[in-house]
Every structure is written in C-alpha cells, then in structure tokens.
Coordinates of C-alpha atoms in Angstrom, one line a residue:
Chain N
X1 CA 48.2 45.9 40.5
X2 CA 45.3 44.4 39.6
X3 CA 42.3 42.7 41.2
X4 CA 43.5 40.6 44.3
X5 CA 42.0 36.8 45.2
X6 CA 38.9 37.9 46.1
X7 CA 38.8 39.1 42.5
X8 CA 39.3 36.0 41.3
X9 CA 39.1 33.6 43.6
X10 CA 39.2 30.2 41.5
X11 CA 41.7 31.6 39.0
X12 CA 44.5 29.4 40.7
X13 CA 42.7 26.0 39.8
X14 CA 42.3 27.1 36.4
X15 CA 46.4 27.5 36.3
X16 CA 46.0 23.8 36.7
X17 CA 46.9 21.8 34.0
X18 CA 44.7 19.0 34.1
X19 CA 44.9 15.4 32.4
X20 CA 42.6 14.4 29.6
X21 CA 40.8 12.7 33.0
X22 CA 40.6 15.9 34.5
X23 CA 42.7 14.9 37.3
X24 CA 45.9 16.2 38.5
X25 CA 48.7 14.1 40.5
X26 CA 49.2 14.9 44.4
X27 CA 52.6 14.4 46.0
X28 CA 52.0 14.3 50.0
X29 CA 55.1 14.5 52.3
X30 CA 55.2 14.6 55.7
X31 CA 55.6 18.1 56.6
X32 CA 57.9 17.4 59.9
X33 CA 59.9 14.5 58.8
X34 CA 60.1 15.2 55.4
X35 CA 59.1 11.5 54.1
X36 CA 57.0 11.2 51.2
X37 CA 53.3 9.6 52.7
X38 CA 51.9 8.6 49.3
X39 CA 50.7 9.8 45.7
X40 CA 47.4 9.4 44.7
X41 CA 44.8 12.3 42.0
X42 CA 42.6 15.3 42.2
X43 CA 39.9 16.6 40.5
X44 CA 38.9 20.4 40.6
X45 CA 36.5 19.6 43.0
X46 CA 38.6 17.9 45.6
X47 CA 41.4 20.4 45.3
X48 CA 39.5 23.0 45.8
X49 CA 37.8 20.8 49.0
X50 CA 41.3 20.3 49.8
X51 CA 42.2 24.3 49.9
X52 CA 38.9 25.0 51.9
X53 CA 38.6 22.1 54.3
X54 CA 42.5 22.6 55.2
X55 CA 42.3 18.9 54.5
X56 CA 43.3 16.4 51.4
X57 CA 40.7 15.4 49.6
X58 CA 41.6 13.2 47.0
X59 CA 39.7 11.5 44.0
X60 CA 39.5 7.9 44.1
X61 CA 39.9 6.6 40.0
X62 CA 38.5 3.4 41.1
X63 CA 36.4 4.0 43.5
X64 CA 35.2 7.3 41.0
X65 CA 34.2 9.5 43.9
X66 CA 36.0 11.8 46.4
X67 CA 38.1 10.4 49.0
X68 CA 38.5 12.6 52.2
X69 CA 41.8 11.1 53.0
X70 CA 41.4 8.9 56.4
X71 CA 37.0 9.6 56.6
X72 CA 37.0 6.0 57.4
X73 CA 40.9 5.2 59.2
X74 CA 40.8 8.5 61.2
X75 CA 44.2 9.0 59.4
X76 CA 43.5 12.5 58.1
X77 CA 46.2 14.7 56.3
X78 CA 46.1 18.1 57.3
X79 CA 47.5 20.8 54.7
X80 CA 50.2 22.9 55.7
X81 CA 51.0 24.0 52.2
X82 CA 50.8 23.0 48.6
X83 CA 53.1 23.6 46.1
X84 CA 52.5 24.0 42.0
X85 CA 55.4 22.5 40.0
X86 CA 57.5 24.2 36.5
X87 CA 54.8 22.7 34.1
X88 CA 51.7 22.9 36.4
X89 CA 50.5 19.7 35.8
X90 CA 51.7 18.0 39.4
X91 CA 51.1 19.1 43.1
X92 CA 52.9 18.2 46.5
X93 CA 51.2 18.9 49.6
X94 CA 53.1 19.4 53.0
X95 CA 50.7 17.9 55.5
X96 CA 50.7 16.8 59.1
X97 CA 49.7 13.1 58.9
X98 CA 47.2 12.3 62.1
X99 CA 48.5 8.9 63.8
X100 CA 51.4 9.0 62.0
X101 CA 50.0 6.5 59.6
X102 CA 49.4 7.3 55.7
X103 CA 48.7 3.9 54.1
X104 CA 46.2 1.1 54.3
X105 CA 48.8 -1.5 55.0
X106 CA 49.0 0.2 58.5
X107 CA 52.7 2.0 57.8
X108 CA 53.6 5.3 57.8
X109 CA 54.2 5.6 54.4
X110 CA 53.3 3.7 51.0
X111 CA 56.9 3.7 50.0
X112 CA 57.9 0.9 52.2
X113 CA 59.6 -1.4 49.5
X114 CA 62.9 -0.7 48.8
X115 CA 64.9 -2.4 45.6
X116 CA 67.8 -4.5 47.6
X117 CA 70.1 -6.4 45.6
X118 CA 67.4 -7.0 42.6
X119 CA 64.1 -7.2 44.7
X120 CA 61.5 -5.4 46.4
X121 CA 62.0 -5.7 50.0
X122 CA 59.6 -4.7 52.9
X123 CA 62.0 -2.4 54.8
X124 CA 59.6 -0.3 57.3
X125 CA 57.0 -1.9 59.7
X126 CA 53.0 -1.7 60.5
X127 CA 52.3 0.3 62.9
X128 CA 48.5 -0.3 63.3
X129 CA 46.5 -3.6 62.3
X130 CA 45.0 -2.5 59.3
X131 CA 42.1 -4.4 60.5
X132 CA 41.9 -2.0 63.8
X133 CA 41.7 0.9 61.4
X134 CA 38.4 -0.1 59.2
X135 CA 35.7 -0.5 61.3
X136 CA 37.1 -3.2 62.7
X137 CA 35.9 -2.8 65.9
X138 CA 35.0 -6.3 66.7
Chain A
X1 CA 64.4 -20.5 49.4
X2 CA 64.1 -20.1 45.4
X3 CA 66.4 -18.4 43.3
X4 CA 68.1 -15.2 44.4
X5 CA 68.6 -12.3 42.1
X6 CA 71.0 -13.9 39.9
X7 CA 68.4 -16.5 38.7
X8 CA 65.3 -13.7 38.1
X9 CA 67.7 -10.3 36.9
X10 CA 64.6 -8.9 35.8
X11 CA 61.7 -10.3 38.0
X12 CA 61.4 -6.7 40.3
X13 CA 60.9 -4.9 36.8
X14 CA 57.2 -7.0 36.5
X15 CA 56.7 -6.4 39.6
X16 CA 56.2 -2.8 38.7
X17 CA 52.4 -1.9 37.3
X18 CA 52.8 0.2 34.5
X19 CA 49.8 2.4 32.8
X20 CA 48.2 1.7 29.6
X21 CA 51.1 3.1 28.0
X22 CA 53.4 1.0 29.7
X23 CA 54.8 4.1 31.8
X24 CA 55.2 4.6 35.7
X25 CA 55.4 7.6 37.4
X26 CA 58.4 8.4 39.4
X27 CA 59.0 11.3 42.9
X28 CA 62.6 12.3 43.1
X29 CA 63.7 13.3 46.1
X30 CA 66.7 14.7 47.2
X31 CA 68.7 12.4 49.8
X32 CA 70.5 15.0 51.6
X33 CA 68.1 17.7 52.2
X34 CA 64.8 15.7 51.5
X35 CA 63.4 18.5 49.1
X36 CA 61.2 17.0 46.3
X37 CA 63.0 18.0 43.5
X38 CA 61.0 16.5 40.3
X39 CA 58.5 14.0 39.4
X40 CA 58.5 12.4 35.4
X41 CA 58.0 9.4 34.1
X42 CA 59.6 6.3 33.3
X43 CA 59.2 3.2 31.1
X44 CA 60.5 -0.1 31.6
X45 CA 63.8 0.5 29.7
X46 CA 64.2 3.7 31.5
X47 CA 63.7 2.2 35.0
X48 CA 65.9 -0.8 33.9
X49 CA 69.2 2.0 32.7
X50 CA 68.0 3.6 35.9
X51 CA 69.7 0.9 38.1
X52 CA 71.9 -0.3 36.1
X53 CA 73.6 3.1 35.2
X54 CA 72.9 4.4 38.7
X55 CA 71.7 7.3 37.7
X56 CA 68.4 8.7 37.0
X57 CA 66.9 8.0 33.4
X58 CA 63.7 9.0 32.6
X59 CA 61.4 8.7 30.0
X60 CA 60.3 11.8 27.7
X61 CA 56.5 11.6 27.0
X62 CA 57.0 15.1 25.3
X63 CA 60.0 13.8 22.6
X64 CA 59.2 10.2 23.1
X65 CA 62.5 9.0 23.6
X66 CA 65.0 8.4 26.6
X67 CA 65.9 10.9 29.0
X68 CA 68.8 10.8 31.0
X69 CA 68.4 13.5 32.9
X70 CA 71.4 16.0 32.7
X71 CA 72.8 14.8 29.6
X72 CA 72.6 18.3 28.4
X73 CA 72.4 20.6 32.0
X74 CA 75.1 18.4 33.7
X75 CA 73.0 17.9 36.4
X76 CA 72.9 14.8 37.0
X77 CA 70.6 12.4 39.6
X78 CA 73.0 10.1 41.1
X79 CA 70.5 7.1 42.4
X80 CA 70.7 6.5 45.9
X81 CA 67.8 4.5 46.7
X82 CA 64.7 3.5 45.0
X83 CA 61.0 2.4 46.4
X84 CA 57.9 1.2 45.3
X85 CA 54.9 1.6 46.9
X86 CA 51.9 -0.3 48.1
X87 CA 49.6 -0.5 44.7
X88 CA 53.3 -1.0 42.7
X89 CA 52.5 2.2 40.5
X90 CA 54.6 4.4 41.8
X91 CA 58.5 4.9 42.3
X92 CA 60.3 7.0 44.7
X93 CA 64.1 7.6 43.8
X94 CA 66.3 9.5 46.6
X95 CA 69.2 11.2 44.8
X96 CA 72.5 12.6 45.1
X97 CA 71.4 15.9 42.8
X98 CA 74.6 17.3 40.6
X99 CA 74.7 20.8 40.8
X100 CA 71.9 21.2 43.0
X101 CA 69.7 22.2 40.6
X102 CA 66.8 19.8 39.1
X103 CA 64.4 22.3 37.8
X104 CA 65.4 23.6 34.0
X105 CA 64.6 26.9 34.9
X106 CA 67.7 26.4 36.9
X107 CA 66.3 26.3 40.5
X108 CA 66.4 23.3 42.7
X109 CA 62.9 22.0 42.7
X110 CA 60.6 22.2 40.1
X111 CA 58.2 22.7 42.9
X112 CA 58.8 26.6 43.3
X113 CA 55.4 27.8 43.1
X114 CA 53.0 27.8 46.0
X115 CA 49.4 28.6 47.0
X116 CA 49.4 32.2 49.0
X117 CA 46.4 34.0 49.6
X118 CA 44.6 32.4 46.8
X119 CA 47.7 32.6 44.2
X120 CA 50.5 31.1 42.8
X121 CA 53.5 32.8 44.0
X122 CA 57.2 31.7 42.8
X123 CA 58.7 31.6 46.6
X124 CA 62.3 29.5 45.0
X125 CA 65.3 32.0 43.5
X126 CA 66.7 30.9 40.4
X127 CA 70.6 29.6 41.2
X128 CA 72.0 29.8 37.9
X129 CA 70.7 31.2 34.6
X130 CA 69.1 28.4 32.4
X131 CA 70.8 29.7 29.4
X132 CA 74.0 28.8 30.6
X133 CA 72.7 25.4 31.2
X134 CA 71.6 24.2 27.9
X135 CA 74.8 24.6 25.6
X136 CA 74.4 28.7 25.8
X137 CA 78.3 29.3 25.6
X138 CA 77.7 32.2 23.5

C-alpha cells in the first residue's frame, strides 16, 4: 500500500475530469426521499469548499463566483456523500436539504414540470414565497 | 383556452434551452428504486425519439450520432416520466431500467465511485460481465 490521504490529500479532485470551463456537473438528491433537488457546476475550488465545509458550494456561470448554496435563502444543502460517475466527468451529492426547499421558485425541487400529454405542466407546489426567502423581510 | 397539444406537437421541444451546441443535459433515474443511474445528453431529435419511442435516446457527443441506449447491451430505459426544471436546461427522465444494469461496466449506476477518506473507492459490484454485454458471444 502506498501513501494514504494525508499523502495526497487533493489527489481525488485531480481524478476529476473537468470541462474546457473547468467546471464539473453536480447532481443533488435528496438523501431521505430520494428526489433529485437540482443540477447546477463546480469548479475545484468550490468542490473542494464543498468536501471541507460539509456543505455544497457551487459555482455560479452567470453570476462567475462561488455560490454557498442557500447563503442568502437559509436553504443550505448539507453533504452526506458524493459520488464520482464511470467517466469522472459528473458528480451527485446525497444531501439533507434544510427547509425542505431547493429552488428559488420556493419548491422542493427544480424538477417541478412534468411533460403531460405534449406540455410542460407545473405538477408540485411552492412551499415558501420566494419573496419571504430573499431578504424580503418587509 | 388556445390550442391543445394537437395544434403545437412540437411547442414543449422549444421550450427546452439547449447549449450552444444545441444539446441538453439529461439525469436518469430509476423509477422503482430512485437510484440515479446515468446522466448524458440529448439533442433535440434525441429528446423528440425519446417520447415518441418511449424509451430513452440519447445523444452521443463522443460518436456524434444517436444513441439509443441499449441497442447493443439490451438494456434498455423504458421512459416513465420526464421533467424539466426551473431554468429549462435540464431533463430528468424516471425509468423502467431493462436488466437492471445502466452502467457499461455492467453495474447499475454509473455512479459507483464515492468519496471515502479522501478517495475514490468503487463501493457498487459488477452484476454481469461487460463482455457479455456488447456482442461478446465468443
């Protein structure tokens, strides 16, 4: 055996294959219910914020900065595990979602449009006013 | 009320925002157990043999060309339901999976790898030899 983690302790994001960008895509699902939260990118840094913090961090393309999932909503995802798939270049995270609530519309999950009979149809509810999540504290 | 489906067949396919290189990427998940089992890619013809056939079809980025997946494993995705979510770039497919097996190293997920101690450990068995997947009838 050879030299454990502490060896070589970023050798596991270089195992990453990263886009052109530099960015990796980030499955998270819900580590109780099993229901897919959202997909958004990493960079190196914010997966290796991620692995430390115990907490996604992803990077925002348009925003072109990190994004500690729910700094701003409360909605934090906490990491429970994260998982590397057959070609490397995609991640899912098992997280427990804080308030239950994952995307900026105010629902649990992003994927809340369903294809019914040849359109997209809103098939889950809000659960919090957006509005209440953003500072808007009136 | 306007049209229903009949009059706009194709309407939910522009709905979709596709990259630069008119792709969009797509989660499948199995509907049974709720394992993520894959994620690829699809373009628009893809997405469109996707619900029409009922089955997962992908698109190859690596051989450019159409992929429907399990035309040469058997194991087919058998399309159960399919979501968008809220930025319309991404698609999550639930799926009846063939053979239980998605990964073409023959295991169910391709997601078989995960972050231990500061390493990438393959915690997934293999359920049945790739060889005898891929046309290996020695």
């Amino acid at each position: 055996m050879s030299g454990g983690p502490a060896d070589r302790p970023m050798e596991w994001l270089d195992e990453v294959k990263w886009t052109d960008d530099g960015l990796v895509p980030v499955i998270a699902q819900d580590a109780a219910s099993g229901r897919i939260l959202m997909f958004a990118w990493m960079n190196r840094e914010s997966l290796a914020l991620t692995v430390a913090e115990g907490r996604a961090v992803y990077w925002s393309r348009s925003r072109g900065k990190l994004w500690r999932k729910g700094e701003e909503s409360g909605n934090v995802q906490k990491l429970k595990e994260l998982r590397l798939d057959c070609d490397g270049d995609v991640l899912l995270m098992q997280v427990e979602q804080v308030g239950g609530i994952a995307c900026h519309t105010g629902r649990e999950s992003c994927f809340y449009r369903r294809l019914d009979g040849g359109a997209w149809t809103t098939v889950d509810s809000v659960i919090r006013d957006p509005a209440t999540m953003y500072g808007g504290k009136a």
